mmCIF file with all atom_site columns, C-alpha atoms in Angstrom:
data_model
loop_
_atom_site.group_PDB
_atom_site.id
_atom_site.type_symbol
_atom_site.label_atom_id
_atom_site.label_alt_id
_atom_site.label_comp_id
_atom_site.label_asym_id
_atom_site.label_entity_id
_atom_site.label_seq_id
_atom_site.pdbx_PDB_ins_code
_atom_site.Cartn_x
_atom_site.Cartn_y
_atom_site.Cartn_z
_atom_site.occupancy
_atom_site.B_iso_or_equiv
_atom_site.pdbx_formal_charge
_atom_site.auth_seq_id
_atom_site.auth_comp_id
_atom_site.auth_asym_id
_atom_site.auth_atom_id
_atom_site.pdbx_PDB_model_num
ATOM 1   C CA . ALA S 1 1   ? -0.212  -17.419 6.891   1.00 80.00 ? 1107 ALA S CA 1
ATOM 2   C CA . GLN S 1 2   ? 0.690   -14.429 4.912   1.00 89.00 ? 1108 GLN S CA 1
ATOM 3   C CA . LYS S 1 3   ? 3.421   -12.620 5.871   1.00 94.00 ? 1109 LYS S CA 1
ATOM 4   C CA . VAL S 1 4   ? 6.030   -10.068 4.182   1.00 97.00 ? 1110 VAL S CA 1
ATOM 5   C CA . THR S 1 5   ? 9.433   -9.798  5.824   1.00 97.00 ? 1111 THR S CA 1
ATOM 6   C CA . GLN S 1 6   ? 11.468  -6.371  4.814   1.00 97.00 ? 1112 GLN S CA 1
ATOM 7   C CA . ALA S 1 7   ? 14.414  -7.099  7.976   1.00 96.00 ? 1113 ALA S CA 1
ATOM 8   C CA . GLN S 1 8   ? 16.608  -4.076  6.902   1.00 97.00 ? 1114 GLN S CA 1
ATOM 9   C CA . THR S 1 9   ? 14.549  -1.185  9.185   1.00 96.00 ? 1115 THR S CA 1
ATOM 10  C CA . GLU S 1 10  ? 16.813  1.364   7.759   1.00 97.00 ? 1116 GLU S CA 1
ATOM 11  C CA . ILE S 1 11  ? 19.795  2.088   5.319   1.00 97.00 ? 1117 ILE S CA 1
ATOM 12  C CA . SER S 1 12  ? 21.875  4.945   4.547   1.00 97.00 ? 1118 SER S CA 1
ATOM 13  C CA . VAL S 1 13  ? 24.416  5.227   1.437   1.00 97.00 ? 1119 VAL S CA 1
ATOM 14  C CA . VAL S 1 14  ? 26.316  7.912   -0.168  1.00 97.00 ? 1120 VAL S CA 1
ATOM 15  C CA . GLU S 1 15  ? 24.945  8.971   -3.479  1.00 97.00 ? 1121 GLU S CA 1
ATOM 16  C CA . LYS S 1 16  ? 25.924  6.892   -6.700  1.00 97.00 ? 1122 LYS S CA 1
ATOM 17  C CA . GLU S 1 17  ? 26.330  3.781   -4.177  1.00 97.00 ? 1123 GLU S CA 1
ATOM 18  C CA . ASP S 1 18  ? 24.119  0.838   -5.117  1.00 97.00 ? 1124 ASP S CA 1
ATOM 19  C CA . VAL S 1 19  ? 21.640  -0.654  -2.805  1.00 97.00 ? 1125 VAL S CA 1
ATOM 20  C CA . THR S 1 20  ? 19.937  -3.660  -2.345  1.00 98.00 ? 1126 THR S CA 1
ATOM 21  C CA . LEU S 1 21  ? 16.741  -3.935  -0.443  1.00 98.00 ? 1127 LEU S CA 1
ATOM 22  C CA . ASP S 1 22  ? 15.727  -7.218  0.954   1.00 98.00 ? 1128 ASP S CA 1
ATOM 23  C CA . CYS S 1 23  ? 12.042  -8.991  0.670   1.00 98.00 ? 1129 CYS S CA 1
ATOM 24  C CA . VAL S 1 24  ? 11.238  -12.217 2.162   1.00 98.00 ? 1130 VAL S CA 1
ATOM 25  C CA . TYR S 1 25  ? 7.465   -13.061 1.855   1.00 97.00 ? 1131 TYR S CA 1
ATOM 26  C CA . GLU S 1 26  ? 5.629   -16.127 3.191   1.00 96.00 ? 1132 GLU S CA 1
ATOM 27  C CA . THR S 1 27  ? 2.543   -18.278 1.767   1.00 94.00 ? 1133 THR S CA 1
ATOM 28  C CA . ARG S 1 28  ? 0.862   -21.307 0.913   1.00 92.00 ? 1134 ARG S CA 1
ATOM 29  C CA . ASP S 1 29  ? -0.633  -19.844 -2.277  1.00 89.00 ? 1135 ASP S CA 1
ATOM 30  C CA . THR S 1 30  ? 0.306   -21.194 -5.421  1.00 88.00 ? 1136 THR S CA 1
ATOM 31  C CA . THR S 1 31  ? -0.950  -17.923 -7.222  1.00 87.00 ? 1137 THR S CA 1
ATOM 32  C CA . TYR S 1 32  ? 0.228   -14.718 -5.623  1.00 90.00 ? 1138 TYR S CA 1
ATOM 33  C CA . TYR S 1 33  ? 1.865   -11.476 -6.483  1.00 91.00 ? 1139 TYR S CA 1
ATOM 34  C CA . LEU S 1 34  ? 4.595   -9.177  -5.242  1.00 93.00 ? 1140 LEU S CA 1
ATOM 35  C CA . PHE S 1 35  ? 4.640   -5.515  -5.407  1.00 93.00 ? 1141 PHE S CA 1
ATOM 36  C CA . TRP S 1 36  ? 7.598   -2.589  -4.429  1.00 95.00 ? 1142 TRP S CA 1
ATOM 37  C CA . TYR S 1 37  ? 5.972   0.674   -3.250  1.00 95.00 ? 1143 TYR S CA 1
ATOM 38  C CA . LYS S 1 38  ? 7.880   3.898   -2.680  1.00 96.00 ? 1144 LYS S CA 1
ATOM 39  C CA . GLN S 1 39  ? 6.812   6.327   0.247   1.00 95.00 ? 1145 GLN S CA 1
ATOM 40  C CA . PRO S 1 40  ? 8.604   9.342   -0.158  1.00 93.00 ? 1146 PRO S CA 1
ATOM 41  C CA . PRO S 1 41  ? 8.372   12.243  2.519   1.00 91.00 ? 1147 PRO S CA 1
ATOM 42  C CA . SER S 1 42  ? 5.195   13.759  0.630   1.00 89.00 ? 1148 SER S CA 1
ATOM 43  C CA . GLY S 1 43  ? 3.568   10.389  2.220   1.00 90.00 ? 1149 GLY S CA 1
ATOM 44  C CA . GLU S 1 44  ? 2.160   8.841   -0.869  1.00 90.00 ? 1150 GLU S CA 1
ATOM 45  C CA . LEU S 1 45  ? 2.634   5.681   -2.091  1.00 92.00 ? 1151 LEU S CA 1
ATOM 46  C CA . VAL S 1 46  ? 4.215   5.083   -5.320  1.00 91.00 ? 1152 VAL S CA 1
ATOM 47  C CA . PHE S 1 47  ? 3.446   2.061   -7.281  1.00 89.00 ? 1153 PHE S CA 1
ATOM 48  C CA . LEU S 1 48  ? 7.372   0.247   -8.656  1.00 92.00 ? 1154 LEU S CA 1
ATOM 49  C CA . ILE S 1 49  ? 6.160   -3.246  -9.679  1.00 89.00 ? 1155 ILE S CA 1
ATOM 50  C CA . ARG S 1 50  ? 4.381   -6.050  -9.512  1.00 88.00 ? 1156 ARG S CA 1
ATOM 51  C CA . ARG S 1 51  ? 5.721   -9.525  -10.532 1.00 88.00 ? 1157 ARG S CA 1
ATOM 52  C CA . ASN S 1 52  ? 3.148   -12.720 -10.374 1.00 87.00 ? 1158 ASN S CA 1
ATOM 53  C CA . SER S 1 53  ? 4.401   -15.876 -8.926  1.00 89.00 ? 1159 SER S CA 1
ATOM 54  C CA . PHE S 1 54  ? 4.759   -17.565 -12.250 1.00 87.00 ? 1160 PHE S CA 1
ATOM 55  C CA . ASP S 1 55  ? 7.334   -15.049 -13.632 1.00 83.00 ? 1161 ASP S CA 1
ATOM 56  C CA . GLU S 1 56  ? 10.385  -15.596 -12.186 1.00 82.00 ? 1162 GLU S CA 1
ATOM 57  C CA . GLN S 1 57  ? 12.193  -13.044 -15.009 1.00 81.00 ? 1163 GLN S CA 1
ATOM 58  C CA . ASN S 1 58  ? 14.269  -10.537 -13.272 1.00 83.00 ? 1164 ASN S CA 1
ATOM 59  C CA . GLU S 1 59  ? 13.119  -7.215  -14.542 1.00 84.00 ? 1165 GLU S CA 1
ATOM 60  C CA . ILE S 1 60  ? 15.311  -4.008  -14.959 1.00 86.00 ? 1166 ILE S CA 1
ATOM 61  C CA . SER S 1 61  ? 13.977  -0.451  -15.028 1.00 87.00 ? 1167 SER S CA 1
ATOM 62  C CA . GLY S 1 62  ? 16.093  2.336   -15.600 1.00 92.00 ? 1168 GLY S CA 1
ATOM 63  C CA . ARG S 1 63  ? 18.013  2.395   -11.995 1.00 94.00 ? 1169 ARG S CA 1
ATOM 64  C CA . TYR S 1 64  ? 15.801  -0.544  -10.638 1.00 94.00 ? 1170 TYR S CA 1
ATOM 65  C CA . SER S 1 65  ? 16.360  -3.854  -11.042 1.00 93.00 ? 1171 SER S CA 1
ATOM 66  C CA . TRP S 1 66  ? 14.402  -6.663  -9.021  1.00 93.00 ? 1172 TRP S CA 1
ATOM 67  C CA . ASN S 1 67  ? 15.479  -10.382 -8.277  1.00 94.00 ? 1173 ASN S CA 1
ATOM 68  C CA . PHE S 1 68  ? 12.947  -12.485 -7.672  1.00 94.00 ? 1174 PHE S CA 1
ATOM 69  C CA . GLN S 1 69  ? 13.604  -16.362 -6.294  1.00 93.00 ? 1175 GLN S CA 1
ATOM 70  C CA . LYS S 1 70  ? 10.748  -18.538 -5.464  1.00 92.00 ? 1176 LYS S CA 1
ATOM 71  C CA . SER S 1 71  ? 13.169  -20.966 -3.906  1.00 92.00 ? 1177 SER S CA 1
ATOM 72  C CA . THR S 1 72  ? 14.129  -18.616 -1.267  1.00 95.00 ? 1178 THR S CA 1
ATOM 73  C CA . SER S 1 73  ? 10.485  -16.416 -1.205  1.00 95.00 ? 1179 SER S CA 1
ATOM 74  C CA . SER S 1 74  ? 12.635  -13.451 -1.792  1.00 96.00 ? 1180 SER S CA 1
ATOM 75  C CA . PHE S 1 75  ? 11.867  -10.501 -3.912  1.00 96.00 ? 1181 PHE S CA 1
ATOM 76  C CA . ASN S 1 76  ? 14.582  -8.435  -3.580  1.00 96.00 ? 1182 ASN S CA 1
ATOM 77  C CA . PHE S 1 77  ? 14.829  -4.595  -5.337  1.00 96.00 ? 1183 PHE S CA 1
ATOM 78  C CA . THR S 1 78  ? 18.000  -2.613  -5.905  1.00 96.00 ? 1184 THR S CA 1
ATOM 79  C CA . ILE S 1 79  ? 18.784  0.741   -6.624  1.00 97.00 ? 1185 ILE S CA 1
ATOM 80  C CA . THR S 1 80  ? 22.174  1.429   -9.091  1.00 96.00 ? 1186 THR S CA 1
ATOM 81  C CA . ALA S 1 81  ? 23.751  4.784   -9.013  1.00 97.00 ? 1187 ALA S CA 1
ATOM 82  C CA . SER S 1 82  ? 21.412  5.908   -6.213  1.00 97.00 ? 1188 SER S CA 1
ATOM 83  C CA . GLN S 1 83  ? 19.859  9.614   -6.033  1.00 97.00 ? 1189 GLN S CA 1
ATOM 84  C CA . VAL S 1 84  ? 19.274  11.811  -3.250  1.00 96.00 ? 1190 VAL S CA 1
ATOM 85  C CA . VAL S 1 85  ? 15.546  11.714  -4.488  1.00 96.00 ? 1191 VAL S CA 1
ATOM 86  C CA . ASP S 1 86  ? 15.626  7.939   -3.963  1.00 97.00 ? 1192 ASP S CA 1
ATOM 87  C CA . SER S 1 87  ? 15.597  8.750   -0.308  1.00 97.00 ? 1193 SER S CA 1
ATOM 88  C CA . ALA S 1 88  ? 11.986  7.146   0.885   1.00 97.00 ? 1194 ALA S CA 1
ATOM 89  C CA . VAL S 1 89  ? 10.705  4.461   2.509   1.00 97.00 ? 1195 VAL S CA 1
ATOM 90  C CA . TYR S 1 90  ? 10.138  1.137   0.173   1.00 98.00 ? 1196 TYR S CA 1
ATOM 91  C CA . PHE S 1 91  ? 7.617   -1.164  0.989   1.00 97.00 ? 1197 PHE S CA 1
ATOM 92  C CA . CYS S 1 92  ? 7.247   -4.684  -0.333  1.00 97.00 ? 1198 CYS S CA 1
ATOM 93  C CA . ALA S 1 93  ? 3.525   -6.317  -0.395  1.00 95.00 ? 1199 ALA S CA 1
ATOM 94  C CA . LEU S 1 94  ? 2.045   -9.591  -1.104  1.00 94.00 ? 1200 LEU S CA 1
ATOM 95  C CA . MET S 1 95  ? -1.067  -9.951  -2.849  1.00 89.00 ? 1201 MET S CA 1
ATOM 96  C CA . THR S 1 96  ? -3.336  -13.313 -2.613  1.00 82.00 ? 1202 THR S CA 1
ATOM 97  C CA . ASP S 1 97  ? -6.865  -11.877 -1.646  1.00 76.00 ? 1203 ASP S CA 1
ATOM 98  C CA . LYS S 1 98  ? -5.798  -8.995  -0.597  1.00 81.00 ? 1204 LYS S CA 1
ATOM 99  C CA . LEU S 1 99  ? -2.373  -6.507  -0.086  1.00 88.00 ? 1205 LEU S CA 1
ATOM 100 C CA . ILE S 1 100 ? -0.030  -7.650  2.867   1.00 92.00 ? 1206 ILE S CA 1
ATOM 101 C CA . PHE S 1 101 ? 2.772   -4.894  3.181   1.00 95.00 ? 1207 PHE S CA 1
ATOM 102 C CA . GLY S 1 102 ? 6.141   -5.348  4.761   1.00 97.00 ? 1208 GLY S CA 1
ATOM 103 C CA . THR S 1 103 ? 7.460   -3.012  7.814   1.00 96.00 ? 1209 THR S CA 1
ATOM 104 C CA . GLY S 1 104 ? 9.221   -0.709  5.284   1.00 97.00 ? 1210 GLY S CA 1
ATOM 105 C CA . THR S 1 105 ? 12.834  -0.095  4.339   1.00 97.00 ? 1211 THR S CA 1
ATOM 106 C CA . ARG S 1 106 ? 13.854  3.725   4.947   1.00 97.00 ? 1212 ARG S CA 1
ATOM 107 C CA . LEU S 1 107 ? 16.429  4.557   2.614   1.00 98.00 ? 1213 LEU S CA 1
ATOM 108 C CA . GLN S 1 108 ? 18.370  8.077   3.086   1.00 97.00 ? 1214 GLN S CA 1
ATOM 109 C CA . VAL S 1 109 ? 20.716  8.689   0.161   1.00 97.00 ? 1215 VAL S CA 1
ATOM 110 C CA . PHE S 1 110 ? 23.085  11.115  0.832   1.00 97.00 ? 1216 PHE S CA 1
ATOM 111 C CA . PRO S 1 111 ? 25.133  13.452  -0.854  1.00 95.00 ? 1217 PRO S CA 1
ATOM 112 C CA . GLU M 2 1   ? -2.756  9.407   -16.128 1.00 70.00 ? 1062 GLU M CA 1
ATOM 113 C CA . PRO M 2 2   ? -6.070  8.468   -14.220 1.00 71.00 ? 1063 PRO M CA 1
ATOM 114 C CA . GLU M 2 3   ? -5.448  8.457   -10.528 1.00 90.00 ? 1064 GLU M CA 1
ATOM 115 C CA . VAL M 2 4   ? -7.421  8.166   -7.211  1.00 94.00 ? 1065 VAL M CA 1
ATOM 116 C CA . THR M 2 5   ? -8.064  11.085  -5.694  1.00 95.00 ? 1066 THR M CA 1
ATOM 117 C CA . GLN M 2 6   ? -8.542  11.676  -1.862  1.00 96.00 ? 1067 GLN M CA 1
ATOM 118 C CA . THR M 2 7   ? -10.226 14.442  0.145   1.00 95.00 ? 1068 THR M CA 1
ATOM 119 C CA . PRO M 2 8   ? -9.280  15.877  2.548   1.00 95.00 ? 1069 PRO M CA 1
ATOM 120 C CA . SER M 2 9   ? -5.812  15.540  2.564   1.00 94.00 ? 1070 SER M CA 1
ATOM 121 C CA . HIS M 2 10  ? -5.361  16.485  6.392   1.00 95.00 ? 1071 HIS M CA 1
ATOM 122 C CA . GLN M 2 11  ? -8.543  16.105  8.706   1.00 96.00 ? 1072 GLN M CA 1
ATOM 123 C CA . VAL M 2 12  ? -8.342  17.304  12.302  1.00 96.00 ? 1073 VAL M CA 1
ATOM 124 C CA . THR M 2 13  ? -11.631 16.072  14.501  1.00 95.00 ? 1074 THR M CA 1
ATOM 125 C CA . GLN M 2 14  ? -12.061 16.170  17.988  1.00 96.00 ? 1075 GLN M CA 1
ATOM 126 C CA . MET M 2 15  ? -12.319 12.545  20.033  1.00 97.00 ? 1076 MET M CA 1
ATOM 127 C CA . GLY M 2 16  ? -15.337 10.888  19.875  1.00 97.00 ? 1077 GLY M CA 1
ATOM 128 C CA . GLN M 2 17  ? -16.541 12.770  16.649  1.00 97.00 ? 1078 GLN M CA 1
ATOM 129 C CA . GLU M 2 18  ? -17.654 11.405  13.523  1.00 97.00 ? 1079 GLU M CA 1
ATOM 130 C CA . VAL M 2 19  ? -15.188 11.706  10.351  1.00 97.00 ? 1080 VAL M CA 1
ATOM 131 C CA . ILE M 2 20  ? -16.188 10.513  6.839   1.00 97.00 ? 1081 ILE M CA 1
ATOM 132 C CA . LEU M 2 21  ? -12.962 10.621  4.442   1.00 97.00 ? 1082 LEU M CA 1
ATOM 133 C CA . ARG M 2 22  ? -13.648 10.779  0.809   1.00 97.00 ? 1083 ARG M CA 1
ATOM 134 C CA . CYS M 2 23  ? -12.385 8.970   -1.958  1.00 97.00 ? 1084 CYS M CA 1
ATOM 135 C CA . VAL M 2 24  ? -13.136 9.212   -5.918  1.00 96.00 ? 1085 VAL M CA 1
ATOM 136 C CA . PRO M 2 25  ? -11.512 6.119   -7.520  1.00 94.00 ? 1086 PRO M CA 1
ATOM 137 C CA . ILE M 2 26  ? -10.402 5.386   -10.993 1.00 91.00 ? 1087 ILE M CA 1
ATOM 138 C CA . SER M 2 27  ? -13.567 5.672   -13.147 1.00 88.00 ? 1088 SER M CA 1
ATOM 139 C CA . ASN M 2 28  ? -13.396 2.540   -14.464 1.00 86.00 ? 1089 ASN M CA 1
ATOM 140 C CA . HIS M 2 29  ? -12.406 0.101   -11.531 1.00 90.00 ? 1090 HIS M CA 1
ATOM 141 C CA . LEU M 2 30  ? -14.599 -2.039  -9.967  1.00 89.00 ? 1091 LEU M CA 1
ATOM 142 C CA . TYR M 2 31  ? -12.916 -2.686  -6.724  1.00 91.00 ? 1092 TYR M CA 1
ATOM 143 C CA . PHE M 2 32  ? -12.345 -0.229  -4.043  1.00 92.00 ? 1093 PHE M CA 1
ATOM 144 C CA . TYR M 2 33  ? -9.570  -0.607  -0.504  1.00 94.00 ? 1094 TYR M CA 1
ATOM 145 C CA . TRP M 2 34  ? -9.061  1.309   2.508   1.00 96.00 ? 1095 TRP M CA 1
ATOM 146 C CA . TYR M 2 35  ? -5.546  0.843   4.217   1.00 96.00 ? 1096 TYR M CA 1
ATOM 147 C CA . ARG M 2 36  ? -4.444  2.720   6.970   1.00 97.00 ? 1097 ARG M CA 1
ATOM 148 C CA . GLN M 2 37  ? -1.013  3.351   8.208   1.00 96.00 ? 1098 GLN M CA 1
ATOM 149 C CA . ILE M 2 38  ? -0.141  4.297   11.874  1.00 95.00 ? 1099 ILE M CA 1
ATOM 150 C CA . LEU M 2 39  ? 2.874   6.751   11.835  1.00 91.00 ? 1100 LEU M CA 1
ATOM 151 C CA . GLY M 2 40  ? 6.131   5.389   11.241  1.00 88.00 ? 1101 GLY M CA 1
ATOM 152 C CA . GLN M 2 41  ? 4.395   1.597   10.774  1.00 91.00 ? 1102 GLN M CA 1
ATOM 153 C CA . LYS M 2 42  ? 2.993   -0.620  7.872   1.00 91.00 ? 1103 LYS M CA 1
ATOM 154 C CA . VAL M 2 43  ? 0.449   0.117   5.479   1.00 94.00 ? 1104 VAL M CA 1
ATOM 155 C CA . GLU M 2 44  ? -2.569  -1.856  6.816   1.00 95.00 ? 1105 GLU M CA 1
ATOM 156 C CA . PHE M 2 45  ? -5.534  -3.327  5.006   1.00 94.00 ? 1106 PHE M CA 1
ATOM 157 C CA . LEU M 2 46  ? -8.907  -2.529  6.409   1.00 96.00 ? 1107 LEU M CA 1
ATOM 158 C CA . VAL M 2 47  ? -11.462 -3.193  4.038   1.00 95.00 ? 1108 VAL M CA 1
ATOM 159 C CA . SER M 2 48  ? -12.333 -4.037  0.512   1.00 92.00 ? 1109 SER M CA 1
ATOM 160 C CA . PHE M 2 49  ? -15.662 -3.357  -1.578  1.00 93.00 ? 1110 PHE M CA 1
ATOM 161 C CA . TYR M 2 50  ? -16.863 -4.625  -4.692  1.00 90.00 ? 1111 TYR M CA 1
ATOM 162 C CA . ASN M 2 51  ? -20.594 -4.444  -6.349  1.00 89.00 ? 1112 ASN M CA 1
ATOM 163 C CA . ASN M 2 52  ? -21.796 -2.345  -3.492  1.00 91.00 ? 1113 ASN M CA 1
ATOM 164 C CA . GLU M 2 53  ? -20.798 -4.792  -0.538  1.00 93.00 ? 1114 GLU M CA 1
ATOM 165 C CA . ILE M 2 54  ? -17.855 -5.498  1.746   1.00 94.00 ? 1115 ILE M CA 1
ATOM 166 C CA . SER M 2 55  ? -16.055 -8.194  0.006   1.00 90.00 ? 1116 SER M CA 1
ATOM 167 C CA . GLU M 2 56  ? -13.063 -8.593  3.046   1.00 90.00 ? 1117 GLU M CA 1
ATOM 168 C CA . LYS M 2 57  ? -12.275 -6.948  6.321   1.00 93.00 ? 1118 LYS M CA 1
ATOM 169 C CA . SER M 2 58  ? -9.466  -6.898  8.450   1.00 94.00 ? 1119 SER M CA 1
ATOM 170 C CA . GLU M 2 59  ? -9.873  -7.355  11.925  1.00 93.00 ? 1120 GLU M CA 1
ATOM 171 C CA . ILE M 2 60  ? -8.979  -3.445  12.577  1.00 94.00 ? 1121 ILE M CA 1
ATOM 172 C CA . PHE M 2 61  ? -12.405 -2.656  10.781  1.00 96.00 ? 1122 PHE M CA 1
ATOM 173 C CA . ASP M 2 62  ? -14.712 -2.998  13.585  1.00 94.00 ? 1123 ASP M CA 1
ATOM 174 C CA . ASP M 2 63  ? -18.541 -1.241  14.340  1.00 94.00 ? 1124 ASP M CA 1
ATOM 175 C CA . GLN M 2 64  ? -16.699 1.965   14.758  1.00 96.00 ? 1125 GLN M CA 1
ATOM 176 C CA . PHE M 2 65  ? -16.289 1.929   10.928  1.00 97.00 ? 1126 PHE M CA 1
ATOM 177 C CA . SER M 2 66  ? -18.156 1.912   7.631   1.00 97.00 ? 1127 SER M CA 1
ATOM 178 C CA . VAL M 2 67  ? -17.726 2.134   3.876   1.00 97.00 ? 1128 VAL M CA 1
ATOM 179 C CA . GLU M 2 68  ? -20.027 3.908   1.521   1.00 95.00 ? 1129 GLU M CA 1
ATOM 180 C CA . ARG M 2 69  ? -20.354 4.178   -2.155  1.00 92.00 ? 1130 ARG M CA 1
ATOM 181 C CA . PRO M 2 70  ? -23.303 6.892   -2.089  1.00 86.00 ? 1131 PRO M CA 1
ATOM 182 C CA . ASP M 2 71  ? -23.201 7.552   -6.083  1.00 86.00 ? 1132 ASP M CA 1
ATOM 183 C CA . GLY M 2 72  ? -21.235 6.342   -8.981  1.00 78.00 ? 1133 GLY M CA 1
ATOM 184 C CA . SER M 2 73  ? -18.082 8.415   -8.090  1.00 86.00 ? 1134 SER M CA 1
ATOM 185 C CA . ASN M 2 74  ? -17.688 8.558   -4.730  1.00 93.00 ? 1135 ASN M CA 1
ATOM 186 C CA . PHE M 2 75  ? -16.142 6.051   -1.853  1.00 96.00 ? 1136 PHE M CA 1
ATOM 187 C CA . THR M 2 76  ? -16.379 6.966   1.456   1.00 97.00 ? 1137 THR M CA 1
ATOM 188 C CA . LEU M 2 77  ? -15.088 5.749   5.036   1.00 98.00 ? 1138 LEU M CA 1
ATOM 189 C CA . LYS M 2 78  ? -16.850 6.473   7.906   1.00 97.00 ? 1139 LYS M CA 1
ATOM 190 C CA . ILE M 2 79  ? -15.061 6.703   11.319  1.00 97.00 ? 1140 ILE M CA 1
ATOM 191 C CA . ARG M 2 80  ? -17.823 6.710   14.175  1.00 96.00 ? 1141 ARG M CA 1
ATOM 192 C CA . SER M 2 81  ? -16.779 8.164   17.800  1.00 96.00 ? 1142 SER M CA 1
ATOM 193 C CA . THR M 2 82  ? -13.063 8.564   16.857  1.00 97.00 ? 1143 THR M CA 1
ATOM 194 C CA . LYS M 2 83  ? -10.447 7.507   19.225  1.00 96.00 ? 1144 LYS M CA 1
ATOM 195 C CA . LEU M 2 84  ? -6.800  8.878   19.861  1.00 96.00 ? 1145 LEU M CA 1
ATOM 196 C CA . GLU M 2 85  ? -5.232  5.807   18.253  1.00 96.00 ? 1146 GLU M CA 1
ATOM 197 C CA . ASP M 2 86  ? -7.758  6.532   15.206  1.00 97.00 ? 1147 ASP M CA 1
ATOM 198 C CA . SER M 2 87  ? -5.262  9.154   14.183  1.00 97.00 ? 1148 SER M CA 1
ATOM 199 C CA . ALA M 2 88  ? -3.148  7.803   11.214  1.00 97.00 ? 1149 ALA M CA 1
ATOM 200 C CA . MET M 2 89  ? -2.776  8.254   7.315   1.00 97.00 ? 1150 MET M CA 1
ATOM 201 C CA . TYR M 2 90  ? -5.999  6.692   5.434   1.00 98.00 ? 1151 TYR M CA 1
ATOM 202 C CA . PHE M 2 91  ? -5.302  5.468   1.840   1.00 96.00 ? 1152 PHE M CA 1
ATOM 203 C CA . CYS M 2 92  ? -7.659  4.669   -0.673  1.00 96.00 ? 1153 CYS M CA 1
ATOM 204 C CA . ALA M 2 93  ? -7.101  2.381   -3.350  1.00 93.00 ? 1154 ALA M CA 1
ATOM 205 C CA . SER M 2 94  ? -8.875  0.715   -6.742  1.00 91.00 ? 1155 SER M CA 1
ATOM 206 C CA . SER M 2 95  ? -8.520  -1.901  -9.373  1.00 87.00 ? 1156 SER M CA 1
ATOM 207 C CA . GLU M 2 96  ? -10.368 -3.023  -12.101 1.00 84.00 ? 1157 GLU M CA 1
ATOM 208 C CA . ASP M 2 97  ? -10.414 -6.288  -10.628 1.00 76.00 ? 1158 ASP M CA 1
ATOM 209 C CA . SER M 2 98  ? -9.734  -8.465  -7.968  1.00 68.00 ? 1159 SER M CA 1
ATOM 210 C CA . ALA M 2 99  ? -7.127  -10.145 -10.269 1.00 62.00 ? 1160 ALA M CA 1
ATOM 211 C CA . SER M 2 100 ? -3.832  -9.331  -8.752  1.00 56.00 ? 1161 SER M CA 1
ATOM 212 C CA . ASN M 2 101 ? -2.303  -8.890  -11.942 1.00 55.00 ? 1162 ASN M CA 1
ATOM 213 C CA . GLN M 2 102 ? -3.794  -5.640  -11.496 1.00 67.00 ? 1163 GLN M CA 1
ATOM 214 C CA . PRO M 2 103 ? -2.215  -3.147  -9.254  1.00 72.00 ? 1164 PRO M CA 1
ATOM 215 C CA . GLN M 2 104 ? -3.689  -1.220  -6.570  1.00 78.00 ? 1165 GLN M CA 1
ATOM 216 C CA . HIS M 2 105 ? -3.941  2.752   -7.349  1.00 85.00 ? 1166 HIS M CA 1
ATOM 217 C CA . PHE M 2 106 ? -3.335  4.421   -4.157  1.00 91.00 ? 1167 PHE M CA 1
ATOM 218 C CA . GLY M 2 107 ? -4.576  8.087   -3.640  1.00 94.00 ? 1168 GLY M CA 1
ATOM 219 C CA . ASP M 2 108 ? -2.048  10.370  -1.625  1.00 93.00 ? 1169 ASP M CA 1
ATOM 220 C CA . GLY M 2 109 ? -3.940  9.742   1.432   1.00 95.00 ? 1170 GLY M CA 1
ATOM 221 C CA . THR M 2 110 ? -5.747  11.578  4.185   1.00 97.00 ? 1171 THR M CA 1
ATOM 222 C CA . ARG M 2 111 ? -3.865  12.193  7.783   1.00 96.00 ? 1172 ARG M CA 1
ATOM 223 C CA . LEU M 2 112 ? -6.190  12.069  10.231  1.00 97.00 ? 1173 LEU M CA 1
ATOM 224 C CA . SER M 2 113 ? -5.353  13.714  13.282  1.00 97.00 ? 1174 SER M CA 1
ATOM 225 C CA . ILE M 2 114 ? -7.663  13.227  16.738  1.00 97.00 ? 1175 ILE M CA 1
ATOM 226 C CA . LEU M 2 115 ? -6.878  15.762  19.175  1.00 95.00 ? 1176 LEU M CA 1
#
């Protein structure tokens, strides 16, 4: 069965704090892709990153970084020096033949 | 940057009526998708479409739903005999191919409210 678990329902931080959003996935496929999407209060889905199952290199993009660990089936997302504009729901997703989303983590960043 | 566009942004419909949600995928994309997000819940796959055929559909996508690509640019989702529980945000997405290295580009969604 394919499944994505985001155990953190809601996280609240104060601006400038670092925050890590957890994502654990399950799949029997050897080839798969992992995504993170951001859903701001306006409702649209904003693509942040994709990772394929053969590439375990971590990635950094500005204040965002991703830690992919195949051994633990995790694809965690860290925001460094969080800002109020980072407040949104963040979805982790797994793609084999279709895109399967986790339940999302609501991040609230307070000034 | 090219984007997926969806219309209308908000649709209010009486229960039992039919509704058509419209999407214009990115022009060189070949694979099209519909997803649904009930308020406060996760995004759920409904259907994928390629070469004028449904390539995969979920359990949610029953006989009440249909998709069509009526011309070279639009991709529509029709919901017949709408029910209260059809109220949700509906997202259209497209990708260049089905290979998962292409991120699915999502439209901004249509919020469907059934009264």
